Coordinates of C-alpha atoms in Angstrom, one line a residue:
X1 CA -25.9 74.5 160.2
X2 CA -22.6 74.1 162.5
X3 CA -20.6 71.4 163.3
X4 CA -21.7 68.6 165.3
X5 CA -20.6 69.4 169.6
X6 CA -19.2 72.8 169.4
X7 CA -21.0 75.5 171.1
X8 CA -22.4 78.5 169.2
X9 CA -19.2 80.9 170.5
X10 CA -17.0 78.3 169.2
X11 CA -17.4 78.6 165.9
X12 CA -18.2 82.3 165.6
X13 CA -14.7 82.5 167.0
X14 CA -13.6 79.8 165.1
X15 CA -14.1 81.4 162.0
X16 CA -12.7 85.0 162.7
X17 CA -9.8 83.4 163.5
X18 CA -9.4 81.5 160.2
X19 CA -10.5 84.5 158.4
X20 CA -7.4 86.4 160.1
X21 CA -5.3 83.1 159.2
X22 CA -6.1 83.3 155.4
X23 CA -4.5 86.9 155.6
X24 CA -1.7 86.4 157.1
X25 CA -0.2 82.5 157.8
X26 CA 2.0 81.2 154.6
X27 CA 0.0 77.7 154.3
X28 CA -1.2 75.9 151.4
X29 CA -4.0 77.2 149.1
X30 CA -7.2 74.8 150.0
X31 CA -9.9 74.7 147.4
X32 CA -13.2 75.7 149.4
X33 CA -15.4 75.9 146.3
X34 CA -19.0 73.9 147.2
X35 CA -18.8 74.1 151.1
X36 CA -20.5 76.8 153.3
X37 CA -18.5 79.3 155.5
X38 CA -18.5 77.5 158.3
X39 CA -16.9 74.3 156.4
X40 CA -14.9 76.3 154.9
X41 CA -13.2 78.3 158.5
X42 CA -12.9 74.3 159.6
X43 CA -11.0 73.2 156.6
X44 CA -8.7 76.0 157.4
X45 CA -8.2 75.3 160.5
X46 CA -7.8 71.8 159.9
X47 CA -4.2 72.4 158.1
X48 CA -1.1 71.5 159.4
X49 CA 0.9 74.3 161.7
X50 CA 3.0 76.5 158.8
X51 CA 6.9 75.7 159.1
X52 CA 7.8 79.1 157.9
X53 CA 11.0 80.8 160.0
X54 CA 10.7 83.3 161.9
X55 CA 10.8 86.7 159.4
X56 CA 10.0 85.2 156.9
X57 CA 7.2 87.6 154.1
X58 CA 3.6 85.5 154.9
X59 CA 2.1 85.2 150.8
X60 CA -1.6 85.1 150.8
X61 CA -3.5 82.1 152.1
X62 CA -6.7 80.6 151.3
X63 CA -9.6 83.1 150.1
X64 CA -13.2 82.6 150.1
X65 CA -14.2 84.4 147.3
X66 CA -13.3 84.9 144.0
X67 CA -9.7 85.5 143.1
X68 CA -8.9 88.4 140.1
X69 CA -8.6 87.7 137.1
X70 CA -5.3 89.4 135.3
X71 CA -6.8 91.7 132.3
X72 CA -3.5 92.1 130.7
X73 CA -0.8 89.0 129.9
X74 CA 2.4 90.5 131.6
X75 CA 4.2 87.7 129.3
X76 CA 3.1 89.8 125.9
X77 CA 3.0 93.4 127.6
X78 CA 6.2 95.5 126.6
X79 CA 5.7 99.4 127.4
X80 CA 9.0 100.5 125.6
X81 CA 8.0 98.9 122.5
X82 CA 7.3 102.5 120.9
X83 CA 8.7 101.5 117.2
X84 CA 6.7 99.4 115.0
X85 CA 8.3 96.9 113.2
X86 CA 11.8 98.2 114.6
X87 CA 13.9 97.4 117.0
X88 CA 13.8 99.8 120.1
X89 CA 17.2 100.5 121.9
X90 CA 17.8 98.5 125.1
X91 CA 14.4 97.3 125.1
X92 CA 14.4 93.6 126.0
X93 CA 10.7 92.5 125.7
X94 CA 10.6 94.3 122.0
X95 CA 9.6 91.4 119.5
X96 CA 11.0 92.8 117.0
X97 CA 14.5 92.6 118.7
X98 CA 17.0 89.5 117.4
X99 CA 19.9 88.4 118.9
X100 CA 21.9 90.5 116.5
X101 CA 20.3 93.7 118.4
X102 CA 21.2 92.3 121.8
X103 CA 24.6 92.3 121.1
X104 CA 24.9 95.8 121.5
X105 CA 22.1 96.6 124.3
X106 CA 23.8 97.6 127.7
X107 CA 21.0 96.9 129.9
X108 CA 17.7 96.5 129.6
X109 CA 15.5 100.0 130.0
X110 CA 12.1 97.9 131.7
X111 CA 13.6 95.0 133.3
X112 CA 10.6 94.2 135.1
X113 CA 7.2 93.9 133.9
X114 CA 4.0 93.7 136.1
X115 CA 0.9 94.5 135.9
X116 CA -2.0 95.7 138.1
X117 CA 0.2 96.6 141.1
X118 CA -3.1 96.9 142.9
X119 CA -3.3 93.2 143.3
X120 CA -1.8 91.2 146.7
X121 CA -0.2 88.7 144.2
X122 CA 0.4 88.9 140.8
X123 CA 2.5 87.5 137.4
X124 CA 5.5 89.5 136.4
X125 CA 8.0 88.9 133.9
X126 CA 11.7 89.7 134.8
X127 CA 14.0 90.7 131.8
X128 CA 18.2 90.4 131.4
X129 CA 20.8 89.9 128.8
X130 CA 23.3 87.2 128.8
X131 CA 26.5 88.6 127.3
X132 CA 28.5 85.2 127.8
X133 CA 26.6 83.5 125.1
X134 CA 28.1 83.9 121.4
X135 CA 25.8 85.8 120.2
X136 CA 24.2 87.6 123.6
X137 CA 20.7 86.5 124.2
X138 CA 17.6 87.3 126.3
X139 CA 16.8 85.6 129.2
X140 CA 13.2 85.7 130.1
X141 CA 11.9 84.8 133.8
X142 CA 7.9 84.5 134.9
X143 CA 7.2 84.4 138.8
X144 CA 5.2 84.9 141.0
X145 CA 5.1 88.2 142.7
X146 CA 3.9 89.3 146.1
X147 CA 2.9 92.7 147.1
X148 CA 4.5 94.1 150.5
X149 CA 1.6 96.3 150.7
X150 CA -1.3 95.6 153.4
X151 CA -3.4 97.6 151.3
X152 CA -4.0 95.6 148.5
X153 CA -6.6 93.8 146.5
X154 CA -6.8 89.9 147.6
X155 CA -10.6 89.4 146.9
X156 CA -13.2 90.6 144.7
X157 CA -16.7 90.2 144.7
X158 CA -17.3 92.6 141.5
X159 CA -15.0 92.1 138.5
X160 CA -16.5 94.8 136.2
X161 CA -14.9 97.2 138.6
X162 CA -10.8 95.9 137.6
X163 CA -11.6 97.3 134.0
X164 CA -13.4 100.0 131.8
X165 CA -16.8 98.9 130.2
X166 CA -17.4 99.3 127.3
X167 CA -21.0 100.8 126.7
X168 CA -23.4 98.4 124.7
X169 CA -24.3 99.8 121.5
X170 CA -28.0 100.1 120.7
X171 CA -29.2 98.2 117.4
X172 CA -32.0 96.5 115.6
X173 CA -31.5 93.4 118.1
X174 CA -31.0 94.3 121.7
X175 CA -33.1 97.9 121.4
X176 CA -36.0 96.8 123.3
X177 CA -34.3 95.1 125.9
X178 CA -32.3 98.4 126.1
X179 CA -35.5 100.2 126.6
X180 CA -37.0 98.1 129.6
X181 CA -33.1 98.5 131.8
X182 CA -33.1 101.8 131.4
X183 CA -34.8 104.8 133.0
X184 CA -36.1 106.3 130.2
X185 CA -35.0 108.9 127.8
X186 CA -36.3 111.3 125.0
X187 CA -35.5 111.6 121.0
X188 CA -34.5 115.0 119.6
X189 CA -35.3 115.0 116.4
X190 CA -32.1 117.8 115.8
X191 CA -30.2 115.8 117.4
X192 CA -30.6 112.6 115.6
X193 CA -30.5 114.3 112.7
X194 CA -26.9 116.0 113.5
X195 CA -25.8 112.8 115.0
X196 CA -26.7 110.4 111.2
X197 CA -25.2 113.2 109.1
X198 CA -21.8 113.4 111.4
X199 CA -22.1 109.2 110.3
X200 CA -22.4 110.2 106.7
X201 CA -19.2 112.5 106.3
X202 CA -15.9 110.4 105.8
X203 CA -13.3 111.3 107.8
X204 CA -10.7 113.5 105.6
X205 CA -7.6 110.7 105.6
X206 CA -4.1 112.6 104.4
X207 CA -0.6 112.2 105.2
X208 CA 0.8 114.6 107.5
X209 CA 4.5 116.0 108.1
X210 CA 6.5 112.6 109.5
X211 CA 4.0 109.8 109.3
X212 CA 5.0 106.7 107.8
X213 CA 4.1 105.8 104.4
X214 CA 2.1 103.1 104.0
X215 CA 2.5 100.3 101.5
X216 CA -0.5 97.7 101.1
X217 CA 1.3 95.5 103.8
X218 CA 3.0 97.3 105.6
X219 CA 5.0 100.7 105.2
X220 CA 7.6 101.9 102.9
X221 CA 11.0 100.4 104.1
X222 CA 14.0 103.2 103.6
X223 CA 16.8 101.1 104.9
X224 CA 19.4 103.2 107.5
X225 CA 22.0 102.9 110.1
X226 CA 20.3 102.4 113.6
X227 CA 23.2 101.9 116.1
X228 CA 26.2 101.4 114.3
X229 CA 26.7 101.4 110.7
X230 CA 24.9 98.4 109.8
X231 CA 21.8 98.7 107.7
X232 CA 18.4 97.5 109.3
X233 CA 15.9 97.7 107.0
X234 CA 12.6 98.1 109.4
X235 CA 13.6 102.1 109.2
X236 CA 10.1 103.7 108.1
X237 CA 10.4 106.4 105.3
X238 CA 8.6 109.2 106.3
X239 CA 6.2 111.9 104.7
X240 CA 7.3 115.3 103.7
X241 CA 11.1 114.0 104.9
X242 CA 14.1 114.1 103.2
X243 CA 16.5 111.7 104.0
X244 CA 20.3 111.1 102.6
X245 CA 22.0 107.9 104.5
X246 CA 24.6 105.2 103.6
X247 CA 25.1 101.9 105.6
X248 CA 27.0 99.0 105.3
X249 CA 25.7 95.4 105.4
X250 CA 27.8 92.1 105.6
X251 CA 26.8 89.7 103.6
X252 CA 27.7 86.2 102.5
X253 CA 28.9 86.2 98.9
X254 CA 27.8 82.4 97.9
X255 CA 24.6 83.4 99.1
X256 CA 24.1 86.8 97.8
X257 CA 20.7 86.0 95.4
X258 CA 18.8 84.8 98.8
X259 CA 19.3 88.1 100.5
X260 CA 16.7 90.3 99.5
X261 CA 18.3 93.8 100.3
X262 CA 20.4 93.1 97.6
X263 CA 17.7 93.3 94.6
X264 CA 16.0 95.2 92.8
X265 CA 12.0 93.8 93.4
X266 CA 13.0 94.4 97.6
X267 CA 12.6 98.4 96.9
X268 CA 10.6 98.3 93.5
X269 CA 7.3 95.8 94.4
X270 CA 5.8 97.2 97.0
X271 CA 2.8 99.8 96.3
X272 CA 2.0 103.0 98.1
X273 CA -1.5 103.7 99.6
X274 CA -2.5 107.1 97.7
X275 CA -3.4 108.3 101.8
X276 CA -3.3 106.4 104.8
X277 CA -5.6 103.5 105.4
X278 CA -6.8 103.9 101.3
X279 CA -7.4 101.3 98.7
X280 CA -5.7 103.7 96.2
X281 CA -2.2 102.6 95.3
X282 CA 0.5 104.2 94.0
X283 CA 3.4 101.8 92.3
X284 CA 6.7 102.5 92.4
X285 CA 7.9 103.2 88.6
X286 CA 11.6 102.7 87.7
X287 CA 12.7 105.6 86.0
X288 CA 16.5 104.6 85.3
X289 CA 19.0 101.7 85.9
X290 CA 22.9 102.5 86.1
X291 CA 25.6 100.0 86.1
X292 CA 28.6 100.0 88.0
X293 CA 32.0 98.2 87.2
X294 CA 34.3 96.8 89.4
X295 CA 36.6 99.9 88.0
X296 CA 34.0 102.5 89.0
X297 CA 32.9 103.1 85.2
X298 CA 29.0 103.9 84.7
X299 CA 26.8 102.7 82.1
X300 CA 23.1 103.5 81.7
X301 CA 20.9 100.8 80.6
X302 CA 18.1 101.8 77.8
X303 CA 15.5 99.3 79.5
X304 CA 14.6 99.4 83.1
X305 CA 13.6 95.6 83.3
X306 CA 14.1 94.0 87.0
X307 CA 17.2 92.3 87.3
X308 CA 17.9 89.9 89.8
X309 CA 21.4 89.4 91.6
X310 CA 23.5 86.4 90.3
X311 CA 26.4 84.7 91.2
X312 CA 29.2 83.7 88.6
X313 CA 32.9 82.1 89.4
X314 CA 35.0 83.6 87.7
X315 CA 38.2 81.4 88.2
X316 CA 39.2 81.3 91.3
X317 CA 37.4 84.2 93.0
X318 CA 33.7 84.5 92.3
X319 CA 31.6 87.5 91.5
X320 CA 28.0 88.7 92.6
X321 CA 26.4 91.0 89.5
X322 CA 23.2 93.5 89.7
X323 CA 24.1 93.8 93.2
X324 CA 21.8 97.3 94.2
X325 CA 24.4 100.0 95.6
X326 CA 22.5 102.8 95.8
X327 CA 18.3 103.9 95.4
X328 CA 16.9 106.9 94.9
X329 CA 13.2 107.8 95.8
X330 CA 11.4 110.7 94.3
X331 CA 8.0 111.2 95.5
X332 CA 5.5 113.1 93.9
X333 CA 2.6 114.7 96.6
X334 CA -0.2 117.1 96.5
X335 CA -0.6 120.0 98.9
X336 CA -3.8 117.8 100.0
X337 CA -1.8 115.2 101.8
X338 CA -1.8 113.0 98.9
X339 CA 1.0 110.5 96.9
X340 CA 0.2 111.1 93.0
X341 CA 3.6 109.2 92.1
X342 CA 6.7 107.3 92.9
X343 CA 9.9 107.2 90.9
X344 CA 12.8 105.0 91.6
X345 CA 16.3 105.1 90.3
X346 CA 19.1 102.3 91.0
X347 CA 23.0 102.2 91.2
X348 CA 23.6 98.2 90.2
X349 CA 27.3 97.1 90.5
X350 CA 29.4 93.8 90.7
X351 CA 30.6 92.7 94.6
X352 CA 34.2 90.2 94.4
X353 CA 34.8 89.0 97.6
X354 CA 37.4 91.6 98.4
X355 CA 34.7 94.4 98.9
X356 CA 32.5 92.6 101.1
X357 CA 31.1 94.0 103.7
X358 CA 29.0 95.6 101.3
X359 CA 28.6 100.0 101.4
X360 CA 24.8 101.2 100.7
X361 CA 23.4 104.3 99.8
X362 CA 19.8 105.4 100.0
X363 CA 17.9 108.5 99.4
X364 CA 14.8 110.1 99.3
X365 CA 13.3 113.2 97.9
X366 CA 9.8 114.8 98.0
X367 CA 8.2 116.9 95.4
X368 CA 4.9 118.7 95.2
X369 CA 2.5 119.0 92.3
X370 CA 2.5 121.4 89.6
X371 CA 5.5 123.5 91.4
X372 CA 8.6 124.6 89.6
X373 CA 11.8 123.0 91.9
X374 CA 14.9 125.2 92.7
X375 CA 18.1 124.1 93.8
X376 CA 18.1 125.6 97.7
X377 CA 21.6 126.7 99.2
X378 CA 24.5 125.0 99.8
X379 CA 24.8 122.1 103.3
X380 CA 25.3 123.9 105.5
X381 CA 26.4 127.4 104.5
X382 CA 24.2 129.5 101.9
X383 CA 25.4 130.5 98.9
X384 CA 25.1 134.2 97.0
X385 CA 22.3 133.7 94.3
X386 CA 20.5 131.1 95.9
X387 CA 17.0 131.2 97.4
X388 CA 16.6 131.3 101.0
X389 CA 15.8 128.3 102.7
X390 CA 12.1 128.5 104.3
X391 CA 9.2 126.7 104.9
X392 CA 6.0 126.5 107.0
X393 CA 5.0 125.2 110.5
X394 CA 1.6 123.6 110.5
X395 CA 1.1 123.9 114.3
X396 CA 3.3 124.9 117.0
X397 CA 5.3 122.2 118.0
X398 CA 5.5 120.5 114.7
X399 CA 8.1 120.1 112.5
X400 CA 9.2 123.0 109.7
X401 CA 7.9 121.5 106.5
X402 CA 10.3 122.9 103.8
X403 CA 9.2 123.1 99.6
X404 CA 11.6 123.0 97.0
X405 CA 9.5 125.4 95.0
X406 CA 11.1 128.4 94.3
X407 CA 7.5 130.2 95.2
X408 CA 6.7 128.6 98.1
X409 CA 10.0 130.0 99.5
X410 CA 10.6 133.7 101.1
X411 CA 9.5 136.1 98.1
X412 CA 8.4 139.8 97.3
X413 CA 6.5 141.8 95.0
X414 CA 7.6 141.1 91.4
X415 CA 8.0 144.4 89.3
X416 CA 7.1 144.7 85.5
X417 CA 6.4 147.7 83.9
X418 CA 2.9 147.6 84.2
X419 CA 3.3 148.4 88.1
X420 CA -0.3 147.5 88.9
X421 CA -0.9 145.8 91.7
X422 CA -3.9 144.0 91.6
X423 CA -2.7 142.9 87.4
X424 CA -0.2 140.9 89.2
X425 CA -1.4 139.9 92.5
X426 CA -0.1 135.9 93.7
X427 CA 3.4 136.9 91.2
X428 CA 5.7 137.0 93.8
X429 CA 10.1 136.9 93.3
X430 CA 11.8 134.6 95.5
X431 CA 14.6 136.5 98.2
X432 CA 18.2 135.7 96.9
X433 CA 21.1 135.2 99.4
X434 CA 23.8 137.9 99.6
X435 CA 20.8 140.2 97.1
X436 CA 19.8 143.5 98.1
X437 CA 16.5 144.2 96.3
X438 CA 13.6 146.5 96.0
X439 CA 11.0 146.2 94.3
X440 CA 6.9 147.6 94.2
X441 CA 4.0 148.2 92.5
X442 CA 0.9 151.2 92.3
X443 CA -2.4 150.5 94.1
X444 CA -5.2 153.0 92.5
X445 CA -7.8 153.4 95.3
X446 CA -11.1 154.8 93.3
X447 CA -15.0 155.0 94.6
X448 CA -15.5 151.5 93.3
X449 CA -12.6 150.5 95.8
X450 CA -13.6 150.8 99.2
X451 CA -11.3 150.1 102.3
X452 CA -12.1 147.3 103.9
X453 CA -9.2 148.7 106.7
X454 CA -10.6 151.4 108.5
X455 CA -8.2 153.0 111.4
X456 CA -9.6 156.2 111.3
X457 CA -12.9 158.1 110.3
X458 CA -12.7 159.3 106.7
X459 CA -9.2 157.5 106.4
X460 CA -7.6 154.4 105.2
X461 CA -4.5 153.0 107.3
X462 CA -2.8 151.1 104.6
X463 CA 0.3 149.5 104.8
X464 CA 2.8 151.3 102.2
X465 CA 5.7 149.3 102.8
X466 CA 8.0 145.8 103.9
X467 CA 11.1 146.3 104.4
X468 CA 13.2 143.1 106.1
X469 CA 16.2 143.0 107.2
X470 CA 19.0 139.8 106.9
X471 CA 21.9 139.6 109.1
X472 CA 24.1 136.8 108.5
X473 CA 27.7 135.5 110.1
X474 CA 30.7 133.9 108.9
X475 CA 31.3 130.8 110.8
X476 CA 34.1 127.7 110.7
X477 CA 37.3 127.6 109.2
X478 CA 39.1 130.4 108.0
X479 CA 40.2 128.8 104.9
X480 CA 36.2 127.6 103.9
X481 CA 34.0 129.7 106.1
X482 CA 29.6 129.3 105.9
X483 CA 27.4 131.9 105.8
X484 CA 24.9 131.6 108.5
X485 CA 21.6 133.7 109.2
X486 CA 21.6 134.9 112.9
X487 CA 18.3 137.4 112.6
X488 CA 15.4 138.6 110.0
X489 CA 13.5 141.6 111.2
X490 CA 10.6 142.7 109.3
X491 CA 9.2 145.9 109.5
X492 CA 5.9 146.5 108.0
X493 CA 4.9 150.0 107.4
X494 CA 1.4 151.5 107.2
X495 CA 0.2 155.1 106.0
X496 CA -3.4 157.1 106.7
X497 CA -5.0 158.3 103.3
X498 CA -8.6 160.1 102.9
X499 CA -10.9 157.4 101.7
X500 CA -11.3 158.5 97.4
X501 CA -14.4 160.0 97.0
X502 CA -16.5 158.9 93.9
X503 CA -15.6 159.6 90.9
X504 CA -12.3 160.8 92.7
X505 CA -9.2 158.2 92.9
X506 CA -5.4 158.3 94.5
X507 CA -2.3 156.4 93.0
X508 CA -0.5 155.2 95.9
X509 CA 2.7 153.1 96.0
X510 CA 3.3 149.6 97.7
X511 CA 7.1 148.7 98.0
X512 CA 9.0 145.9 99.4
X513 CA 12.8 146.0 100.1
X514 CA 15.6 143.4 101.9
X515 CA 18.7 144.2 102.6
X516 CA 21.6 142.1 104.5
X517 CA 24.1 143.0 106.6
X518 CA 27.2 141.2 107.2
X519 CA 27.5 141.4 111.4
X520 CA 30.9 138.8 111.4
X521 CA 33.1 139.7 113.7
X522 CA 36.4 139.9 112.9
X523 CA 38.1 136.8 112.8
X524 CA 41.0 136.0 115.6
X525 CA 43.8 133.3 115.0
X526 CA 43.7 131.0 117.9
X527 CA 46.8 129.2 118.9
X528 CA 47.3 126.2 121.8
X529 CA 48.1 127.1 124.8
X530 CA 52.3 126.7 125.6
X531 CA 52.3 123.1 127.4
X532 CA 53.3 124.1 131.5
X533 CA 56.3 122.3 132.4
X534 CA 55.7 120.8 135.9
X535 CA 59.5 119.4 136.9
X536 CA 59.7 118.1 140.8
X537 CA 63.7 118.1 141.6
X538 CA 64.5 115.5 144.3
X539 CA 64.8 117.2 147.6
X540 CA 68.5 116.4 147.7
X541 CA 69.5 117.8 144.3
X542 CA 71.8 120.5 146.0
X543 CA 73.4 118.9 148.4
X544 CA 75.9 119.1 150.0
X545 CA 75.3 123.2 149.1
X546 CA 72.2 123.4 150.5

């Protein structure tokens, strides 16, 4: 039905033109829900002539369809938050962020934040730091922004399409229905089997080389410097990783038994999951208490009750007492992935005003099952004597996941006097720094014995011998220098024998050597450079003789 007195042309023209208008002229958004399209291109046309000047951006009119709904809140959407439950470096929109980490941000690394840039108009969020307040804080803009583009999305008609669907999953309810929408399909019995016994099998959950330990709330806190030397304690401790750090934190004195960083339950009550995402726990035993004195003197407490930090005024000055100083982890694991135990030892010590801000130390240390630790070499040289320092890769890429077990390190065939082979196969003898060693044992190849390595018809290829070779450097100061490893070069050496007949047997030898070789160079006293005198004389200096 048209309008009442305009001819047919009229209002087909009528319309295009409004259609064209809701693209391009800046006028007010009309609501043109419950009238028809050709209502709807007069209500359009009815509006006032648009007062925009000349150059200025058209936004989007009036649509007459459905507008696109936003997925994603630009308002919580921040794509440099990478940390969790940290702080991340110049990232403005990170929750975790307080005013205390603004203060030394530079800029911020996503100052704006959109979302679908697909869309003709859309929410964004615009991000900057105000370095005049006392302390700096975020300042946090949401506008409206338009897209330049003329090919972008200002109407849909099918709103599935702006996101992924997720499939519906078939069960005792909606099967049937399922059944009549779709075209059709065919049970394999294999199949179904394969598919319910794939449902059956837990997923094997263990802790792997740098993943965060989890706690039943959250994750084992291992307090550390971030930016500058100040402790934040939302640093994750992580799995199969050492760590050795000391921080400072400034606290208030009169209010030193509300801060929690300074007790003992902050690093003692939490529990850690036995493997990730697990109801097994693991507490946190304390193994040993130590008290400090103001003069530095050490005292080791028989119990190893949780004390709790206490003020006491002692005349004019006050004192803060079973303050923690230092905590040490020790973390038992299996080769399975798994925590089996957690030891904790404390440093307690008094804090007077006159040593606040306070000095931290933390460490942690992880130890496998049923292993026999070693002291490794020395940080950062090596030292004569002492094992080399090795350790595994579980895929390329990874991180080198180093043991502490002194058989889990570089080793060799171990002699004894017995010099059989297969009596002492998995005895192995770790490689010393700075050692040249041999060692072997006697393989006895019978009829019963067959090669499993065949090279050659009739023969065994073997191999008879390892030998590796160590070169190592001085480097540093003349007065204290390191020993550093530059190359290792094994060489594996392999021998033909005639396959023993039965009855018949051969005695053959399997040796091992490693040798190292000093390839210094000789060292060269360097001196500075003589500073260059540049002296300019005035250009008159001679006169009257020039």
């Amino acid at each position: 039905m048209r309008p009442r007195g305009l001819p047919p042309l009229l209002v087909v023209l009528l319309g295009c033109w409004a259609s064209v208008s809701a693209q391009t002229d800046a006028t007010p958004a009309v609501t043109t829900e419950g009238l028809n399209s050709t209502e709807a291109a007069l209500a359009t046309f009815g509006t006032f002539p648009s007062t925009r000047p000349p150059g200025t951006p058209r936004a989007p009119g009036p649509s007459s369809g459905p507008r696109p709904t936003p997925v994603t809140d630009v308002a919580v959407l921040c794509v440099c938050d990478l940390s969790p439950a940290q702080c991340d470096i110049n990232c403005c929109c990170d929750p975790d962020c307080s005013s205390v980490d603004f203060s030394v941000f530079s800029a911020c690394s996503v100052p704006v934040v959109t979302g679908d840039s697909q869309f003709c108009s859309q929410k964004a969020v615009i991000y900057s730091l105000n370095f005049t307040a006392n302390p700096p804080q975020r300042v946090f803009e949401l506008v409206d922004q338009i897209n330049p583009s003329i090919f972008c999305i200002h109407i849909t008609n099918y709103k599935p399409a702006l996101s992924f669907i997720n499939p519906e999953v078939p069960d005792e309810n909606n099967f049937d229905t399922l059944m009549k929408t779709s075209d059709g399909f065919t049970l394999n019995a294999e199949s179904y089997v394969s598919f319910t016994t794939k449902l059956d099998i837990p997923t094997a959950a263990k802790y792997e080389y740098g993943v965060p330990l989890q706690t039943s709330d959250s994750f084992l806190r291992f307090p550390s410097s971030l930016t500058s030397s100040l402790c934040t304690d939302n640093n994750p401790a992580a799995f199969l990783v050492n760590q050795a750090v000391k921080c400072t934190r400034k606290i208030n004195l009169e209010q030193c038994e509300e801060i929690e960083a300074l007790s003992m339950a902050f690093y003692s009550s939490p529990e850690i999951l036995r493997v990730p995402d697990s109801r097994k726990k693991v507490p946190i035993t304390v193994q040993s208490i130590v008290i400090q004195s103001l003069n530095k003197t050490l005292t080791r407490r028989e119990d190893t009750d949780v004390l709790q930090p206490t003020l006491v005024n002692a005349g004019h000055f006050s004192l803060c007492v079973n303050v923690v100083l230092e905590v040490k982890y020790s973390l038992t694991y299996t080769d399975a992935g798994e925590v089996t135990k957690a030891d904790l030892s404390f440093v307690l010590g008094t804090v007077s005003s006159v040593v606040v801000p306070l000095q931290q130390k933390f460490e942690i240390h992880f130890l496998q099952e049923n292993t026999q630790p070693v002291p490794l070499s020395g940080n950062p040289g090596y030292v004569v004597g002492l094992p080399l320092a090795a350790g595994f890769q579980p895929h390329k890429g990874s991180g080198i996941i180093q043991t502490t077990n002194r058989y889990g390190q570089l080793t060799i065939l171990h002699s004894t006097t017995e010099q059989d082979c297969l009596a002492l196969e998995g005895v192995r003898t770790p490689v010393l720094f700075g050692y040249t060693m041999q060692s072997g044992c006697k393989l006895r190849l019978t009829g019963a014995l067959p090669c499993q390595l065949v090279a050659q018809k009739d023969s065994c290829q073997l191999p008879g011998a390892l030998v590796i070779e160590v070169k190592w450097t001085k480097y540093g100061s003349l007065l204290n220098p390191q020993a550093k490893i530059v190359n290792v070069t094994a060489n594996l050496i392999s021998s033909s024998f005639p396959e023993a007949n039965s009855g018949n047997e051969r005695t053959i030898l399997i040796s091992t050597a490693v040798t190292f070789v000093d390839v210094s160079a000789p060292a060269e006293a360097g001196f500075r450079a003589p500073p260059a005198i540049n002296a300019r004389l005035p250009f008159n200096f001679f006169f009257p003789f020039v």
